[in-house]
Amino acid sequence: MKMKRLLSILFAALITLSLCGCEEGNEFPSPTESFYINDFANVISEEDENEILSRGVALNKKTTAQVVVVTVESLDGYAPADYAVGLGDQWGVGDEENDNGIVILLSTEEREIFIAVGY
């Protein structure tokens, strides 16, 4: 009886730890509802945002490739490449099997632009 209780407690602890670990991986902001355009730095006009969104949706429907444009105020100490690749991985940009995602990143504070591409 004690063994069953001990196993139940260990199982509950493992589940709790695994759930906590999932949240730690979210180092970057979540994508907006528009997904293909994420203007966190507020530097893109609404008209241009709509154009980017329209083209992103059309490209994805036609080819399964995804091009995501992201502007941020700061890279928070990350290298531009690491930030762009991290966003792409966390957000699941592109078809996983084809590895055909592209993240176009602009940081206003660091004045950096980086384009991360899938294979």
Coordinates of N, CA and C in Angstrom, one line a residue:
M1 N 0.8 -1.2 0.0 CA 0.0 0.0 0.0 C 0.9 1.3 0.0
K2 N 1.9 1.2 0.8 CA 2.8 2.4 0.9 C 3.6 2.6 -0.5
M3 N 3.9 1.5 -1.2 CA 4.5 1.6 -2.4 C 3.6 2.3 -3.5
K4 N 2.3 1.9 -3.5 CA 1.4 2.5 -4.4 C 1.3 4.0 -4.2
R5 N 1.2 4.4 -2.9 CA 1.1 5.8 -2.6 C 2.4 6.6 -3.0
L6 N 3.6 6.0 -2.7 CA 4.8 6.6 -3.1 C 4.9 6.8 -4.6
L7 N 4.5 5.8 -5.4 CA 4.5 5.8 -6.8 C 3.5 6.9 -7.3
S8 N 2.4 7.0 -6.7 CA 1.4 8.1 -7.1 C 2.0 9.5 -6.8
I9 N 2.6 9.6 -5.7 CA 3.2 11.0 -5.4 C 4.3 11.3 -6.4
L10 N 5.2 10.3 -6.8 CA 6.3 10.5 -7.7 C 5.7 10.8 -9.1
F11 N 4.6 10.1 -9.5 CA 4.0 10.4 -10.8 C 3.4 11.8 -10.8
A12 N 2.8 12.2 -9.8 CA 2.2 13.6 -9.7 C 3.3 14.6 -9.8
A13 N 4.4 14.4 -9.1 CA 5.5 15.3 -9.1 C 6.1 15.4 -10.5
L14 N 6.3 14.3 -11.2 CA 6.8 14.3 -12.6 C 5.9 15.1 -13.5
I15 N 4.6 14.9 -13.4 CA 3.7 15.6 -14.3 C 3.8 17.1 -14.0
T16 N 3.9 17.5 -12.7 CA 4.0 18.9 -12.4 C 5.3 19.5 -12.9
L17 N 6.4 18.8 -12.8 CA 7.6 19.3 -13.3 C 7.6 19.4 -14.8
S18 N 7.0 18.5 -15.5 CA 7.0 18.5 -16.9 C 6.2 19.7 -17.4
L19 N 5.1 20.0 -16.7 CA 4.3 21.1 -17.1 C 5.0 22.4 -16.9
C20 N 5.7 22.5 -15.8 CA 6.5 23.8 -15.5 C 7.6 24.0 -16.5
G21 N 8.2 22.9 -17.0 CA 9.3 23.0 -18.0 C 8.8 23.5 -19.3
C22 N 7.5 23.2 -19.7 CA 7.0 23.7 -21.0 C 6.9 25.2 -21.0
E23 N 6.6 25.8 -19.9 CA 6.4 27.3 -19.9 C 7.7 28.0 -20.0
E24 N 8.8 27.4 -19.5 CA 10.1 28.0 -19.5 C 10.6 28.2 -20.9
G25 N 10.2 27.4 -21.8 CA 10.7 27.5 -23.2 C 10.1 28.7 -24.0
N26 N 9.2 29.4 -23.4 CA 8.6 30.5 -24.1 C 9.4 31.8 -23.8
E27 N 10.5 31.9 -24.4 CA 11.4 33.0 -24.1 C 11.0 34.2 -25.0
F28 N 10.3 34.0 -26.0 CA 10.0 35.1 -27.0 C 8.5 35.4 -26.9
P29 N 8.1 36.6 -27.4 CA 6.7 36.9 -27.4 C 5.9 35.9 -28.3
S30 N 4.6 35.8 -27.9 CA 3.7 34.9 -28.7 C 3.3 35.6 -30.0
P31 N 3.1 34.9 -31.1 CA 2.7 35.6 -32.3 C 1.3 36.2 -32.2
T32 N 1.1 37.2 -33.0 CA -0.2 37.9 -33.0 C -1.2 37.0 -33.8
E33 N -2.5 37.4 -33.7 CA -3.5 36.6 -34.5 C -3.2 36.6 -36.0
S34 N -2.5 37.6 -36.4 CA -2.2 37.7 -37.9 C -1.1 36.8 -38.3
F35 N -0.3 36.3 -37.4 CA 0.8 35.4 -37.5 C 1.9 35.8 -38.5
Y36 N 1.5 36.2 -39.7 CA 2.5 36.5 -40.8 C 3.1 37.9 -40.6
I37 N 2.4 38.7 -39.8 CA 2.9 40.1 -39.5 C 2.8 40.3 -38.0
N38 N 3.9 40.5 -37.4 CA 3.9 40.7 -35.9 C 4.7 42.0 -35.6
D39 N 4.1 43.1 -35.6 CA 4.7 44.5 -35.5 C 4.7 44.9 -34.1
F40 N 5.6 44.2 -33.3 CA 5.7 44.6 -31.8 C 6.3 45.9 -31.6
A41 N 7.1 46.4 -32.5 CA 7.8 47.7 -32.4 C 6.9 48.9 -33.0
N42 N 5.8 48.5 -33.6 CA 4.8 49.5 -34.1 C 5.5 50.4 -35.1
V43 N 6.1 49.9 -36.1 CA 6.8 50.7 -37.2 C 6.2 50.4 -38.6
I44 N 5.3 49.5 -38.7 CA 4.7 49.2 -40.0 C 3.3 49.8 -40.1
S45 N 3.0 50.4 -41.2 CA 1.6 51.0 -41.4 C 0.6 49.9 -41.4
E46 N -0.7 50.2 -41.1 CA -1.7 49.3 -41.2 C -1.9 48.7 -42.6
E47 N -1.8 49.6 -43.6 CA -1.9 49.2 -45.0 C -0.8 48.2 -45.4
D48 N 0.4 48.4 -44.9 CA 1.5 47.5 -45.2 C 1.3 46.2 -44.5
E49 N 0.8 46.3 -43.2 CA 0.5 45.1 -42.5 C -0.5 44.2 -43.2
N50 N -1.5 44.8 -43.7 CA -2.6 44.1 -44.4 C -2.0 43.4 -45.7
E51 N -1.1 44.1 -46.4 CA -0.5 43.6 -47.6 C 0.4 42.4 -47.2
I52 N 1.2 42.5 -46.2 CA 2.1 41.4 -45.8 C 1.2 40.2 -45.4
L53 N 0.2 40.4 -44.6 CA -0.7 39.3 -44.2 C -1.3 38.6 -45.4
S54 N -1.8 39.4 -46.3 CA -2.5 38.9 -47.5 C -1.5 38.0 -48.3
R55 N -0.3 38.5 -48.5 CA 0.7 37.7 -49.3 C 1.2 36.5 -48.5
G56 N 1.3 36.6 -47.2 CA 1.7 35.5 -46.4 C 0.7 34.3 -46.5
V57 N -0.6 34.7 -46.3 CA -1.7 33.7 -46.4 C -1.7 33.0 -47.8
A58 N -1.6 33.8 -48.9 CA -1.6 33.3 -50.2 C -0.4 32.4 -50.5
L59 N 0.8 32.7 -50.0 CA 2.0 31.9 -50.2 C 1.8 30.6 -49.5
N60 N 1.3 30.6 -48.3 CA 1.1 29.4 -47.5 C 0.1 28.5 -48.2
K61 N -1.0 29.0 -48.7 CA -2.0 28.2 -49.3 C -1.4 27.6 -50.6
K62 N -0.6 28.3 -51.3 CA -0.1 27.8 -52.6 C 1.1 26.8 -52.4
T63 N 1.9 27.0 -51.4 CA 3.2 26.3 -51.3 C 3.5 25.6 -50.0
T64 N 2.7 25.9 -49.0 CA 2.9 25.5 -47.6 C 4.1 26.2 -46.9
A65 N 4.8 27.0 -47.7 CA 5.9 27.9 -47.1 C 5.3 29.0 -46.3
Q66 N 5.9 29.4 -45.2 CA 5.5 30.5 -44.4 C 6.6 31.5 -44.2
V67 N 6.2 32.8 -44.6 CA 7.1 33.9 -44.3 C 6.5 34.8 -43.3
V68 N 7.2 35.0 -42.2 CA 6.7 35.7 -41.0 C 7.6 36.9 -40.8
V69 N 7.0 38.1 -40.8 CA 7.7 39.4 -40.5 C 7.5 39.8 -39.1
V70 N 8.6 40.1 -38.4 CA 8.5 40.4 -37.0 C 9.4 41.7 -36.7
T71 N 8.8 42.6 -36.0 CA 9.5 43.8 -35.6 C 9.5 43.8 -34.1
V72 N 10.6 44.1 -33.4 CA 10.7 44.2 -32.0 C 11.5 45.4 -31.6
E73 N 11.2 45.9 -30.5 CA 12.0 47.1 -30.0 C 13.4 46.7 -29.6
S74 N 13.5 45.5 -29.0 CA 14.8 45.1 -28.5 C 15.0 43.6 -28.6
L75 N 16.2 43.1 -28.9 CA 16.5 41.7 -28.9 C 16.8 41.1 -27.6
D76 N 16.8 41.9 -26.5 CA 17.0 41.5 -25.1 C 18.3 40.7 -25.0
G77 N 19.3 41.2 -25.6 CA 20.7 40.5 -25.4 C 20.9 39.4 -26.4
Y78 N 20.0 39.0 -27.2 CA 20.2 37.9 -28.1 C 20.9 38.4 -29.4
A79 N 21.6 37.6 -30.0 CA 22.1 37.9 -31.4 C 21.0 37.8 -32.3
P80 N 20.9 38.7 -33.3 CA 19.8 38.7 -34.3 C 19.5 37.3 -34.8
A81 N 20.5 36.5 -35.2 CA 20.3 35.2 -35.7 C 19.6 34.3 -34.7
D82 N 20.1 34.3 -33.5 CA 19.5 33.5 -32.4 C 18.0 33.9 -32.1
Y83 N 17.7 35.2 -32.1 CA 16.4 35.6 -31.8 C 15.4 35.2 -33.0
A84 N 15.9 35.3 -34.2 CA 15.0 35.0 -35.3 C 14.8 33.5 -35.4
V85 N 15.8 32.7 -35.2 CA 15.7 31.2 -35.3 C 14.9 30.8 -34.1
G86 N 15.1 31.4 -32.9 CA 14.3 31.0 -31.7 C 12.8 31.3 -31.9
L87 N 12.5 32.4 -32.5 CA 11.1 32.7 -32.8 C 10.5 31.7 -33.8
G88 N 11.2 31.4 -34.8 CA 10.8 30.5 -35.8 C 10.5 29.1 -35.2
D89 N 11.4 28.7 -34.3 CA 11.2 27.4 -33.7 C 10.1 27.4 -32.7
Q90 N 10.0 28.4 -31.9 CA 8.9 28.5 -30.9 C 7.6 28.6 -31.5
W91 N 7.5 29.4 -32.6 CA 6.2 29.6 -33.2 C 5.8 28.5 -34.2
G92 N 6.8 27.7 -34.6 CA 6.5 26.6 -35.6 C 6.3 27.2 -37.0
V93 N 7.2 28.1 -37.4 CA 7.1 28.7 -38.7 C 7.5 27.7 -39.8
G94 N 6.7 27.6 -40.8 CA 6.9 26.7 -41.9 C 6.4 25.3 -41.6
D95 N 6.4 24.5 -42.7 CA 6.0 23.1 -42.6 C 7.1 22.3 -42.0
E96 N 6.9 21.6 -40.9 CA 8.0 20.9 -40.2 C 8.7 19.9 -41.1
E97 N 7.9 19.2 -41.9 CA 8.5 18.2 -42.8 C 9.4 18.8 -43.9
N98 N 8.9 19.9 -44.4 CA 9.7 20.6 -45.5 C 10.7 21.6 -45.0
D99 N 10.6 22.0 -43.8 CA 11.5 23.0 -43.2 C 11.5 24.3 -44.1
N100 N 10.3 24.8 -44.4 CA 10.2 25.9 -45.4 C 9.7 27.2 -44.8
G101 N 10.1 27.5 -43.6 CA 9.7 28.7 -43.0 C 10.8 29.8 -43.1
I102 N 10.4 31.0 -43.1 CA 11.3 32.2 -43.1 C 10.8 33.2 -42.1
V103 N 11.7 33.7 -41.3 CA 11.4 34.7 -40.3 C 12.3 35.9 -40.7
I104 N 11.6 37.1 -41.0 CA 12.3 38.3 -41.3 C 12.1 39.2 -40.0
L105 N 13.2 39.4 -39.4 CA 13.3 40.1 -38.1 C 13.9 41.5 -38.2
L106 N 13.3 42.5 -37.6 CA 13.8 43.8 -37.5 C 13.8 44.3 -36.0
S107 N 14.9 44.7 -35.5 CA 15.0 45.3 -34.2 C 15.3 46.7 -34.2
T108 N 14.4 47.6 -33.7 CA 14.6 49.0 -33.7 C 15.8 49.5 -32.8
E109 N 15.9 49.0 -31.6 CA 16.9 49.4 -30.7 C 18.3 49.1 -31.2
E110 N 18.5 47.9 -31.6 CA 19.8 47.5 -32.1 C 20.1 47.8 -33.5
R111 N 19.0 48.3 -34.2 CA 19.1 48.6 -35.6 C 19.6 47.5 -36.5
E112 N 19.0 46.3 -36.2 CA 19.5 45.1 -36.9 C 18.3 44.4 -37.7
I113 N 18.6 43.8 -38.8 CA 17.7 43.1 -39.6 C 18.3 41.7 -39.8
F114 N 17.5 40.7 -39.7 CA 18.1 39.3 -39.9 C 17.0 38.5 -40.6
I115 N 17.3 37.7 -41.5 CA 16.4 36.8 -42.2 C 16.9 35.3 -41.9
A116 N 16.0 34.6 -41.2 CA 16.3 33.2 -40.9 C 15.5 32.3 -41.8
V117 N 16.2 31.4 -42.5 CA 15.5 30.6 -43.4 C 15.6 29.1 -43.0
G118 N 14.5 28.3 -43.4 CA 14.6 26.9 -43.2 C 15.5 26.3 -44.2
Y119 N 15.6 25.0 -44.1 CA 16.5 24.3 -45.0 C 16.1 24.4 -46.5

